[in-house]
PDB file of C-alpha atoms in Angstrom:
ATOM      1  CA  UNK A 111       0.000   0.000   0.000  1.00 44.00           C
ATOM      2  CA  UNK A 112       1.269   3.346  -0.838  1.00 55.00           C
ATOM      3  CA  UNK A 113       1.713   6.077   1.590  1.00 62.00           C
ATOM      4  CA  UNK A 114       0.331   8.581  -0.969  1.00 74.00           C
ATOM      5  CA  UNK A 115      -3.350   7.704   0.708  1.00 82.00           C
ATOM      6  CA  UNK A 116      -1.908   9.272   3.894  1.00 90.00           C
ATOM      7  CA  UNK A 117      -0.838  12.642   2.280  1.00 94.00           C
ATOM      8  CA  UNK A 118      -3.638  14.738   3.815  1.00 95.00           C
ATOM      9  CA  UNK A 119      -2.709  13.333   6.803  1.00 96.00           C
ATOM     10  CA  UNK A 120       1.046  13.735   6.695  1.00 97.00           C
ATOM     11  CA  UNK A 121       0.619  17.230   5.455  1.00 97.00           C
ATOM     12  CA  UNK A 122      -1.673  17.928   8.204  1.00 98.00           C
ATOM     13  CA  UNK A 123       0.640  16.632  10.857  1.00 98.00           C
ATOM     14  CA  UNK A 124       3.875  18.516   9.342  1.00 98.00           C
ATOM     15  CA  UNK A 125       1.637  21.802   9.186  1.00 98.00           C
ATOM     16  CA  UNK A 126       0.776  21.220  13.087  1.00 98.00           C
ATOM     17  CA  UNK A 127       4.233  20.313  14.243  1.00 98.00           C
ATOM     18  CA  UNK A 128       5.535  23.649  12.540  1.00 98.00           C
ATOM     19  CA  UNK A 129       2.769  25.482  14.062  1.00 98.00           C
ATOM     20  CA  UNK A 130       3.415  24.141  17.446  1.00 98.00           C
ATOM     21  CA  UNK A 131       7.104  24.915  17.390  1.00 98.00           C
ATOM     22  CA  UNK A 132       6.462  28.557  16.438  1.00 98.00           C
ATOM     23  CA  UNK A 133       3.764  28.588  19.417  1.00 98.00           C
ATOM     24  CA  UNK A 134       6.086  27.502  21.850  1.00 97.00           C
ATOM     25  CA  UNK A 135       9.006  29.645  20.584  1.00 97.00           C
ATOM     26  CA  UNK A 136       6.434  32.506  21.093  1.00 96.00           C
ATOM     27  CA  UNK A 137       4.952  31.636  24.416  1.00 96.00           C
ATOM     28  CA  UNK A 138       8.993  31.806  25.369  1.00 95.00           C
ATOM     29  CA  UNK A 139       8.587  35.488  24.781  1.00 94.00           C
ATOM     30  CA  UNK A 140       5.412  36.225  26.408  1.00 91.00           C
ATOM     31  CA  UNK A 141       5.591  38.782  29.427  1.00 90.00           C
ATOM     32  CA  UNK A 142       4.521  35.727  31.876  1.00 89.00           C
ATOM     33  CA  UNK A 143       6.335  32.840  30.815  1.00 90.00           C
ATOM     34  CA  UNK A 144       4.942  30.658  34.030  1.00 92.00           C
ATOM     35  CA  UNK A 145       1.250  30.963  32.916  1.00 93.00           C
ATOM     36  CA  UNK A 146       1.805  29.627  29.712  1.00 95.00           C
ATOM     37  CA  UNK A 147       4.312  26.549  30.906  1.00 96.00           C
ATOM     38  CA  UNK A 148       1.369  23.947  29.884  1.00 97.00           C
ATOM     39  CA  UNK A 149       1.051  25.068  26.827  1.00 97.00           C
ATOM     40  CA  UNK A 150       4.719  24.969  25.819  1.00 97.00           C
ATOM     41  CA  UNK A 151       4.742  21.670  26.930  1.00 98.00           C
ATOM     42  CA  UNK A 152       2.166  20.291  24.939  1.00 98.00           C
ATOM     43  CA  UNK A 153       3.148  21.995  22.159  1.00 98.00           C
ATOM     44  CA  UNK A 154       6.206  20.414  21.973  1.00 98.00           C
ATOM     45  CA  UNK A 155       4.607  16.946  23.086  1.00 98.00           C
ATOM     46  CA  UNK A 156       2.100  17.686  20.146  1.00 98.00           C
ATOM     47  CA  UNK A 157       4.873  18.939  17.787  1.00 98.00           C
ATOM     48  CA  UNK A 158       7.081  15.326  18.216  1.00 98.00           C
ATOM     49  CA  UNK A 159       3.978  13.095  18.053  1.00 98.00           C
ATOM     50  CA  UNK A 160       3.328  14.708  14.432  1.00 98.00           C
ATOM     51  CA  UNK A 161       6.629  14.466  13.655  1.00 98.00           C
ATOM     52  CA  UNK A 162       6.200  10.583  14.438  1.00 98.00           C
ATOM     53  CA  UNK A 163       2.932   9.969  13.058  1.00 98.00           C
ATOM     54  CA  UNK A 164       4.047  11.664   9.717  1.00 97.00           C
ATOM     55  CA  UNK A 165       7.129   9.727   9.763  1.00 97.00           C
ATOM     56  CA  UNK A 166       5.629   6.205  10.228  1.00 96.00           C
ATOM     57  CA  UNK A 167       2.761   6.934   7.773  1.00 96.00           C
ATOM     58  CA  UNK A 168       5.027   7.568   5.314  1.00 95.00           C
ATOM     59  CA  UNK A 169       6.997   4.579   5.513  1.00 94.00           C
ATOM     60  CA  UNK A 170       3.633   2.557   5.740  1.00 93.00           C
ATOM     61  CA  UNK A 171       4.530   1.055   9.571  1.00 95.00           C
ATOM     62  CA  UNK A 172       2.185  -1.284  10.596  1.00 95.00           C
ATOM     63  CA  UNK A 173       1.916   1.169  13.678  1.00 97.00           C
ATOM     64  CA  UNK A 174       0.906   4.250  12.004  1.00 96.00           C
ATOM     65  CA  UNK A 175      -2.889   3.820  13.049  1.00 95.00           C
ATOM     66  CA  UNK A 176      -1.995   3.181  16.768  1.00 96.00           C
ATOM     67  CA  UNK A 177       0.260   6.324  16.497  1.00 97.00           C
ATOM     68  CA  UNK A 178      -2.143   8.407  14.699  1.00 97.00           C
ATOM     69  CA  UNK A 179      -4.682   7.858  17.272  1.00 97.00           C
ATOM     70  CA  UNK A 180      -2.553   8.691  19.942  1.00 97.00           C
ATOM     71  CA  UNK A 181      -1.583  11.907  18.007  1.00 98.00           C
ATOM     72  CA  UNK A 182      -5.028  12.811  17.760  1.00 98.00           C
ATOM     73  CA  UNK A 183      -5.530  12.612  21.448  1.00 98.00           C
ATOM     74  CA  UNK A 184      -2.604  15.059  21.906  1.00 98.00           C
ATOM     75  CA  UNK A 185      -3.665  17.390  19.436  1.00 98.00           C
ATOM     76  CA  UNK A 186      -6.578  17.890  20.675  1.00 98.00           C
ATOM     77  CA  UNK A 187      -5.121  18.263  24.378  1.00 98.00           C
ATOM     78  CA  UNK A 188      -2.994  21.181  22.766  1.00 98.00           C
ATOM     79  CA  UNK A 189      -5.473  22.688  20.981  1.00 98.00           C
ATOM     80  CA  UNK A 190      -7.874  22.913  24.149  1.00 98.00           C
ATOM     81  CA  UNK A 191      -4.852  24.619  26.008  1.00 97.00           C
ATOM     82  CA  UNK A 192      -3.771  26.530  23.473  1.00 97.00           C
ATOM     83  CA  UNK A 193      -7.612  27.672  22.746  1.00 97.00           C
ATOM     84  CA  UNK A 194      -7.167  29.268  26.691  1.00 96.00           C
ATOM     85  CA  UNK A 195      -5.047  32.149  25.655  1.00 95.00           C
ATOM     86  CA  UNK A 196      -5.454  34.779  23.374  1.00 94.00           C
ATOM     87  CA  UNK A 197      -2.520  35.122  21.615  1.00 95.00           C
ATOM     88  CA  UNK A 198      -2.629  34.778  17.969  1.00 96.00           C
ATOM     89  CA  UNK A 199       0.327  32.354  17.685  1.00 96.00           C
ATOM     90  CA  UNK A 200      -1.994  29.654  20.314  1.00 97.00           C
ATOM     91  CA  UNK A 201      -4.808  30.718  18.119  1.00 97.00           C
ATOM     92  CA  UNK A 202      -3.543  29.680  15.024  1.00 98.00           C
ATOM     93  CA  UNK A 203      -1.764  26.633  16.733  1.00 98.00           C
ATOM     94  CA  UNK A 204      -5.121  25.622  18.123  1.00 98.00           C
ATOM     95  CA  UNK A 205      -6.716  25.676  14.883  1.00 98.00           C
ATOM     96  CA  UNK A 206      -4.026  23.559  13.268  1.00 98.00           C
ATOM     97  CA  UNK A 207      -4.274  20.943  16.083  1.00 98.00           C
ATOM     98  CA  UNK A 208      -7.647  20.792  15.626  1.00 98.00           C
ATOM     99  CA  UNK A 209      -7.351  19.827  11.818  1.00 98.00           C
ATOM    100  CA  UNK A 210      -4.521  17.579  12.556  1.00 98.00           C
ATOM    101  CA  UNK A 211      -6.887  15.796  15.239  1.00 98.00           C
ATOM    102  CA  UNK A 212      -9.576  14.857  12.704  1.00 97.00           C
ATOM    103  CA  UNK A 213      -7.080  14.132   9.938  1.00 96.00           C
ATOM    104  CA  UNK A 214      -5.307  11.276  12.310  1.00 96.00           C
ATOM    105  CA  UNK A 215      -8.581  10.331  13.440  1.00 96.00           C
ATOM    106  CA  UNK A 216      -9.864   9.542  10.158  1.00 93.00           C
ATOM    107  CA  UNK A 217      -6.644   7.675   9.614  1.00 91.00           C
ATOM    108  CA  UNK A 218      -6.628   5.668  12.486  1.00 89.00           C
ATOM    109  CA  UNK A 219     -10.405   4.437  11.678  1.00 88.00           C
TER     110      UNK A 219
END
């Protein structure tokens, strides 16, 4: 099976980990860097997972379905953080975990 029926997926999950990096490179910079220690962490937990996910769909592991439905469980735990602050950067990295969520979801079905 070719991992060309994954590509939504994969593109989804290497938009989110990009997105989640930049969040938590920006949350670094926020004026208080303790309130927004949650969502730094998930976004980095979120940003590997994708990374993972995107890597094993592509080489057609027999795990990628287990994986994807673990990274839609931790995109969606980011994106419900992230959806707590206003900042545009969580914004935009909420929305993205949110797509990624339903695009690994659908996968792992």
């Amino acid at each position: 099976m070719s991992h060309h029926q994954y590509a939504s997926c994969i593109e989804a999950c290497n938009q989110c980990a990009a997105t989640c990096e930049h969040c938590a490179t920006s949350c670094l910079t926020e004026a208080n860097v303790q309130q927004m220690a949650k969502c730094i962490q998930l976004d980095r937990d979120c940003a590997d997972m994708c990374r993972l996910a995107a890597a094993l769909m592509a080489r057609n592991s027999p795990f990628a379905a287990q994986v994807c439905q673990l990274c839609a469980t931790i995109c969606t735990a980011c994106a419900d953080e992230c959806a707590k602050h206003e900042h545009d950067h969580c914004q935009e990295c909420a929305k993205a975990c949110r797509h990624c969520a339903e695009e690994c979801s659908k996968m792992a079905a």
